[in-house]
Amino acid sequence: MKSPFPGMDPYIEECKLFEDFHNNLVSKIHDELAERVPDRYIVRTGERPYIVISDRDGKVEHVFVPDIGVVSPRDAQNPVAHQGSVAIAEPASDVDFISMQAFVSAEYRETFVEIYLSEPDRTLVTCIEVLSPSNKRYGTPGWNIYLRKRQGMLMGMANFVEIDLLRRGDKMPMLDPWPNSPYSLLMARKLFAPHCRVWPAHYRRPIPALPIPLSHPDADVMLNLQPLIDGVYARSRYDRDIDYTRPLTPPLSAEDNAWLAEQVRQRV
C-alpha cells in the first residue's frame, strides 16, 4: 500500500524504520545513478563503520573506526574450536568471585554513494550522503565523524550532496539559517564550495528532483527522489508496521494534523 504522504513519510522515522529505509534508499540511489551516468563514470556504495563503547549509563567512553580484521561480536561468541577432539573444562575455583559489568560496544555502519571518474586515474567526483539519526545528534560520535567528512567535502574535495529526510535532531552547521521546512536537500559544487544550493522538502509535497553534479563538461544528472522513496515504502511494506493514529515527535501543527487525518481517512 502507498504512503498517505505525497512527500517523505515522517512515520518511517517515528516508528523506528529509518535505519532500514536509509539502507534501502542509498541502494536505490546507487542503482538509479549507475544506470544514468556516462560510461566514463563508475558508481559505488561506500560504508562508514565506527564502534562506540559506552558505560552502564550510556555515556560514551571510547570511539574507534574498526579495521577489517576486527572480530565481530558474533565471531567472538562463536570462536573456532581448537583442533582435536578433547574438551578441556575450566578447573573449579574455591575463591569467591566478584561480579562485574563490562563496557558495552555498539557498531554503526552508515552507507553512502560515491561517483568516480574511471580514467585515467580513479578520481572521486561526487559524494551523496543520506543523513542518519546518529549524524544529527550533536556532539555524538556519529555527528563528529560525519562532520569531519562534510567539512572536507565543503572545502572542495569533491562535489557534495546531502539529503536530510529526518525531522528530529540538530541541523548541520551553516552560516545562513536553514529553510523553515521539515526536510532539506543540499548540493555543493566543488568549484564553488563552500557555497551551497539548498532546497526545502516536505511531507505534504513531493520531494524535489535533485541535480547530481558530474565532472566538466558533463551535465548534471537529475535524481528524482520521490519515486525511489515510494518504491522503498511499497516494497518494504512499511504500512504493516506503521500506526498512523499515534502522535508524531516533534508534533505536527493543528493544520497538518487535520490534513493527515483526512489523508488517512481516504486511504482506508
Tab-separated table of C-alpha atoms in Angstrom:
chain	number	residue	atom	x	y	z
A	1	MET	CA	0.000	0.000	0.000
A	2	LYS	CA	1.160	3.541	-0.759
A	3	SER	CA	2.056	6.055	1.941
A	4	PRO	CA	-0.586	8.729	2.652
A	5	PHE	CA	2.129	11.385	2.372
A	6	PRO	CA	2.904	12.826	-1.093
A	7	GLY	CA	6.443	13.598	0.106
A	8	MET	CA	8.547	11.982	2.822
A	9	ASP	CA	6.570	9.885	5.313
A	10	PRO	CA	7.518	11.103	8.840
A	11	TYR	CA	6.160	7.892	10.372
A	12	ILE	CA	9.117	5.982	8.944
A	13	GLU	CA	11.233	7.901	11.437
A	14	GLU	CA	8.598	7.815	14.201
A	15	CYS	CA	8.132	4.036	14.031
A	16	LYS	CA	11.877	3.297	14.089
A	17	LEU	CA	12.040	2.131	10.493
A	18	PHE	CA	14.556	4.716	9.340
A	19	GLU	CA	17.657	2.518	9.505
A	20	ASP	CA	16.064	0.042	7.112
A	21	PHE	CA	14.754	2.891	4.956
A	22	HIS	CA	18.182	4.583	4.869
A	23	ASN	CA	19.976	1.477	3.623
A	24	ASN	CA	17.326	0.749	1.003
A	25	LEU	CA	17.229	4.332	-0.256
A	26	VAL	CA	21.026	4.512	-0.573
A	27	SER	CA	20.923	1.273	-2.575
A	28	LYS	CA	18.214	2.652	-4.888
A	29	ILE	CA	20.129	5.908	-5.407
A	30	HIS	CA	23.195	3.858	-6.351
A	31	ASP	CA	21.216	1.769	-8.850
A	32	GLU	CA	19.498	4.801	-10.387
A	33	LEU	CA	22.729	6.735	-10.897
A	34	ALA	CA	24.686	3.694	-12.107
A	35	GLU	CA	22.210	3.343	-14.982
A	36	ARG	CA	22.269	7.011	-15.951
A	37	VAL	CA	25.792	8.405	-15.623
A	38	PRO	CA	28.001	8.390	-18.756
A	39	ASP	CA	30.257	5.412	-19.364
A	40	ARG	CA	33.383	7.173	-18.113
A	41	TYR	CA	31.969	7.172	-14.560
A	42	ILE	CA	31.510	4.386	-12.048
A	43	VAL	CA	29.143	4.478	-9.058
A	44	ARG	CA	29.999	2.788	-5.788
A	45	THR	CA	28.380	2.366	-2.380
A	46	GLY	CA	30.716	3.189	0.499
A	47	GLU	CA	30.455	2.409	4.190
A	48	ARG	CA	31.490	4.392	7.249
A	49	PRO	CA	31.819	1.987	10.211
A	50	TYR	CA	32.581	3.008	13.772
A	51	ILE	CA	32.262	1.373	17.170
A	52	VAL	CA	31.064	3.174	20.289
A	53	ILE	CA	31.925	1.786	23.727
A	54	SER	CA	29.594	3.027	26.467
A	55	ASP	CA	29.326	2.572	30.216
A	56	ARG	CA	26.253	1.284	32.041
A	57	ASP	CA	24.660	4.756	31.987
A	58	GLY	CA	25.071	5.088	28.231
A	59	LYS	CA	27.945	7.580	28.490
A	60	VAL	CA	30.333	7.269	25.554
A	61	GLU	CA	33.771	6.241	26.772
A	62	HIS	CA	35.589	5.439	23.544
A	63	VAL	CA	35.056	5.537	19.790
A	64	PHE	CA	37.157	3.912	17.130
A	65	VAL	CA	36.926	3.001	13.462
A	66	PRO	CA	37.305	-0.762	13.120
A	67	ASP	CA	39.947	-2.358	10.979
A	68	ILE	CA	38.846	-5.036	8.527
A	69	GLY	CA	40.426	-7.539	10.888
A	70	VAL	CA	38.285	-6.625	13.892
A	71	VAL	CA	36.341	-9.620	15.153
A	72	SER	CA	32.601	-9.057	15.247
A	73	PRO	CA	30.620	-9.828	18.425
A	74	ARG	CA	29.095	-12.826	16.661
A	75	ASP	CA	32.546	-14.213	15.885
A	76	ALA	CA	33.645	-13.618	19.461
A	77	GLN	CA	30.692	-15.572	20.775
A	78	ASN	CA	31.416	-18.487	18.424
A	79	PRO	CA	35.197	-18.907	18.331
A	80	VAL	CA	36.717	-21.512	16.066
A	81	ALA	CA	37.254	-24.712	18.023
A	82	HIS	CA	40.784	-25.884	18.684
A	83	GLN	CA	41.946	-28.812	16.613
A	84	GLY	CA	41.494	-32.148	18.308
A	85	SER	CA	38.588	-33.848	19.988
A	86	VAL	CA	39.497	-33.446	23.646
A	87	ALA	CA	37.364	-30.906	25.537
A	88	ILE	CA	39.163	-29.149	28.359
A	89	ALA	CA	36.967	-27.946	31.227
A	90	GLU	CA	37.974	-24.948	33.308
A	91	PRO	CA	39.002	-26.047	36.808
A	92	ALA	CA	36.607	-25.092	39.567
A	93	SER	CA	37.859	-22.356	41.856
A	94	ASP	CA	37.377	-22.237	45.595
A	95	VAL	CA	37.976	-18.466	45.587
A	96	ASP	CA	34.898	-16.253	45.781
A	97	PHE	CA	34.248	-14.465	42.512
A	98	ILE	CA	33.381	-10.807	42.002
A	99	SER	CA	30.518	-9.852	39.685
A	100	MET	CA	31.461	-7.018	37.313
A	101	GLN	CA	29.885	-5.325	34.322
A	102	ALA	CA	31.912	-4.663	31.175
A	103	PHE	CA	31.643	-1.759	28.777
A	104	VAL	CA	29.038	-2.245	26.060
A	105	SER	CA	30.068	-1.728	22.452
A	106	ALA	CA	27.736	-0.911	19.589
A	107	GLU	CA	28.803	-0.966	15.958
A	108	TYR	CA	27.323	1.523	13.479
A	109	ARG	CA	27.581	1.298	9.705
A	110	GLU	CA	26.482	4.248	7.596
A	111	THR	CA	26.309	3.824	3.832
A	112	PHE	CA	26.666	6.483	1.148
A	113	VAL	CA	27.085	6.760	-2.636
A	114	GLU	CA	30.179	7.937	-4.497
A	115	ILE	CA	30.684	8.687	-8.191
A	116	TYR	CA	34.172	8.277	-9.648
A	117	LEU	CA	35.847	9.087	-12.937
A	118	SER	CA	37.277	5.749	-14.024
A	119	GLU	CA	40.091	7.059	-16.258
A	120	PRO	CA	42.922	7.990	-16.412
A	121	ASP	CA	43.085	7.669	-12.612
A	122	ARG	CA	40.103	6.829	-10.462
A	123	THR	CA	39.046	10.212	-9.064
A	124	LEU	CA	36.211	10.963	-6.665
A	125	VAL	CA	33.784	13.330	-8.398
A	126	THR	CA	30.664	13.406	-6.215
A	127	CYS	CA	29.637	12.086	-2.802
A	128	ILE	CA	25.938	11.634	-1.911
A	129	GLU	CA	25.020	11.297	1.762
A	130	VAL	CA	21.607	10.448	3.235
A	131	LEU	CA	21.712	11.612	6.853
A	132	SER	CA	21.047	9.021	9.551
A	133	PRO	CA	19.735	9.802	13.066
A	134	SER	CA	23.229	9.423	14.562
A	135	ASN	CA	24.529	12.164	12.237
A	136	LYS	CA	22.047	14.642	13.764
A	137	ARG	CA	22.802	14.075	17.455
A	138	TYR	CA	25.074	16.994	18.259
A	139	GLY	CA	28.362	16.101	19.930
A	140	THR	CA	27.995	12.337	19.494
A	141	PRO	CA	30.467	10.166	17.566
A	142	GLY	CA	28.035	9.896	14.653
A	143	TRP	CA	27.853	13.689	14.454
A	144	ASN	CA	31.586	14.297	14.846
A	145	ILE	CA	32.773	11.650	12.385
A	146	TYR	CA	30.282	12.754	9.735
A	147	LEU	CA	31.003	16.452	10.305
A	148	ARG	CA	34.710	15.929	9.581
A	149	LYS	CA	33.875	14.343	6.243
A	150	ARG	CA	31.303	17.032	5.461
A	151	GLN	CA	33.783	19.821	6.120
A	152	GLY	CA	36.323	18.174	3.832
A	153	MET	CA	33.759	17.978	1.049
A	154	LEU	CA	32.677	21.595	1.532
A	155	MET	CA	36.314	22.687	1.315
A	156	GLY	CA	36.341	21.470	-2.284
A	157	MET	CA	37.382	17.825	-2.030
A	158	ALA	CA	34.562	16.803	-4.402
A	159	ASN	CA	31.013	17.698	-5.359
A	160	PHE	CA	28.748	17.066	-2.396
A	161	VAL	CA	25.071	16.175	-1.998
A	162	GLU	CA	23.362	15.895	1.399
A	163	ILE	CA	19.822	14.535	1.781
A	164	ASP	CA	18.153	15.187	5.137
A	165	LEU	CA	14.866	13.292	5.497
A	166	LEU	CA	14.732	13.443	9.307
A	167	ARG	CA	12.561	15.814	11.341
A	168	ARG	CA	14.351	15.089	14.602
A	169	GLY	CA	17.853	16.062	15.595
A	170	ASP	CA	20.143	19.024	15.071
A	171	LYS	CA	20.748	20.610	11.702
A	172	MET	CA	24.254	20.629	10.290
A	173	PRO	CA	26.115	23.932	10.899
A	174	MET	CA	25.704	26.622	8.227
A	175	LEU	CA	26.468	30.357	8.159
A	176	ASP	CA	22.945	31.076	6.891
A	177	PRO	CA	19.742	29.790	8.529
A	178	TRP	CA	18.210	26.630	7.133
A	179	PRO	CA	14.808	26.983	5.414
A	180	ASN	CA	11.758	26.529	7.604
A	181	SER	CA	10.856	23.071	6.326
A	182	PRO	CA	10.830	19.575	7.846
A	183	TYR	CA	13.462	18.295	5.424
A	184	SER	CA	16.159	19.715	3.169
A	185	LEU	CA	18.369	18.830	0.215
A	186	LEU	CA	21.820	20.359	-0.233
A	187	MET	CA	24.160	20.395	-3.218
A	188	ALA	CA	27.638	21.960	-3.351
A	189	ARG	CA	29.766	22.034	-6.472
A	190	LYS	CA	33.478	21.510	-5.942
A	191	LEU	CA	34.408	24.660	-7.879
A	192	PHE	CA	32.080	26.885	-5.826
A	193	ALA	CA	32.444	25.304	-2.369
A	194	PRO	CA	31.557	26.213	0.329
A	195	HIS	CA	28.648	27.903	-1.492
A	196	CYS	CA	25.671	25.522	-1.474
A	197	ARG	CA	22.267	25.288	-3.068
A	198	VAL	CA	19.540	24.181	-0.665
A	199	TRP	CA	16.010	23.018	-1.465
A	200	PRO	CA	13.259	22.813	1.173
A	201	ALA	CA	11.455	19.464	1.268
A	202	HIS	CA	8.157	18.478	2.871
A	203	TYR	CA	5.791	15.613	3.628
A	204	ARG	CA	2.817	17.393	2.017
A	205	ARG	CA	4.560	17.847	-1.340
A	206	PRO	CA	6.711	15.513	-3.450
A	207	ILE	CA	10.424	15.730	-2.681
A	208	PRO	CA	12.117	17.923	-5.340
A	209	ALA	CA	14.300	16.367	-8.012
A	210	LEU	CA	17.941	16.951	-7.178
A	211	PRO	CA	20.786	17.759	-9.619
A	212	ILE	CA	23.770	15.452	-9.169
A	213	PRO	CA	26.875	17.241	-10.484
A	214	LEU	CA	29.475	15.410	-12.529
A	215	SER	CA	32.829	16.453	-13.950
A	216	HIS	CA	33.101	19.109	-16.683
A	217	PRO	CA	31.836	19.061	-19.421
A	218	ASP	CA	29.149	16.523	-18.472
A	219	ALA	CA	25.727	17.839	-17.495
A	220	ASP	CA	24.132	17.159	-14.119
A	221	VAL	CA	22.091	14.005	-13.701
A	222	MET	CA	18.665	14.795	-12.250
A	223	LEU	CA	17.832	12.430	-9.399
A	224	ASN	CA	14.092	12.128	-8.850
A	225	LEU	CA	13.948	11.027	-5.225
A	226	GLN	CA	10.190	10.705	-4.761
A	227	PRO	CA	9.698	7.548	-6.875
A	228	LEU	CA	12.650	5.954	-5.070
A	229	ILE	CA	11.150	6.807	-1.664
A	230	ASP	CA	7.734	5.499	-2.724
A	231	GLY	CA	9.299	2.319	-4.075
A	232	VAL	CA	11.178	1.605	-0.841
A	233	TYR	CA	7.977	2.168	1.166
A	234	ALA	CA	5.919	-0.181	-1.018
A	235	ARG	CA	8.480	-2.981	-1.345
A	236	SER	CA	9.322	-2.884	2.363
A	237	ARG	CA	5.598	-2.915	3.297
A	238	TYR	CA	6.089	-0.254	5.918
A	239	ASP	CA	2.317	0.199	6.171
A	240	ARG	CA	2.200	-3.061	8.164
A	241	ASP	CA	4.450	-1.604	10.881
A	242	ILE	CA	3.116	1.956	10.973
A	243	ASP	CA	0.295	3.208	13.179
A	244	TYR	CA	-0.889	6.471	11.643
A	245	THR	CA	-3.061	7.256	14.665
A	246	ARG	CA	-0.094	7.771	17.013
A	247	PRO	CA	1.188	11.321	17.547
A	248	LEU	CA	4.421	12.400	15.914
A	249	THR	CA	7.501	13.740	17.697
A	250	PRO	CA	8.002	16.619	17.179
A	251	PRO	CA	4.232	17.174	16.882
A	252	LEU	CA	2.585	18.429	13.721
A	253	SER	CA	0.714	21.706	13.589
A	254	ALA	CA	-3.071	21.640	14.007
A	255	GLU	CA	-3.452	22.278	10.276
A	256	ASP	CA	-1.125	19.429	9.353
A	257	ASN	CA	-2.825	17.079	11.823
A	258	ALA	CA	-6.188	17.805	10.211
A	259	TRP	CA	-4.654	17.257	6.773
A	260	LEU	CA	-3.108	13.950	7.878
A	261	ALA	CA	-6.391	12.716	9.359
A	262	GLU	CA	-8.084	13.349	6.015
A	263	GLN	CA	-5.289	11.591	4.107
A	264	VAL	CA	-5.545	8.527	6.356
A	265	ARG	CA	-9.352	8.501	6.086
A	266	GLN	CA	-9.161	8.461	2.286
A	267	ARG	CA	-6.553	5.711	2.405
A	268	VAL	CA	-8.733	3.194	4.246
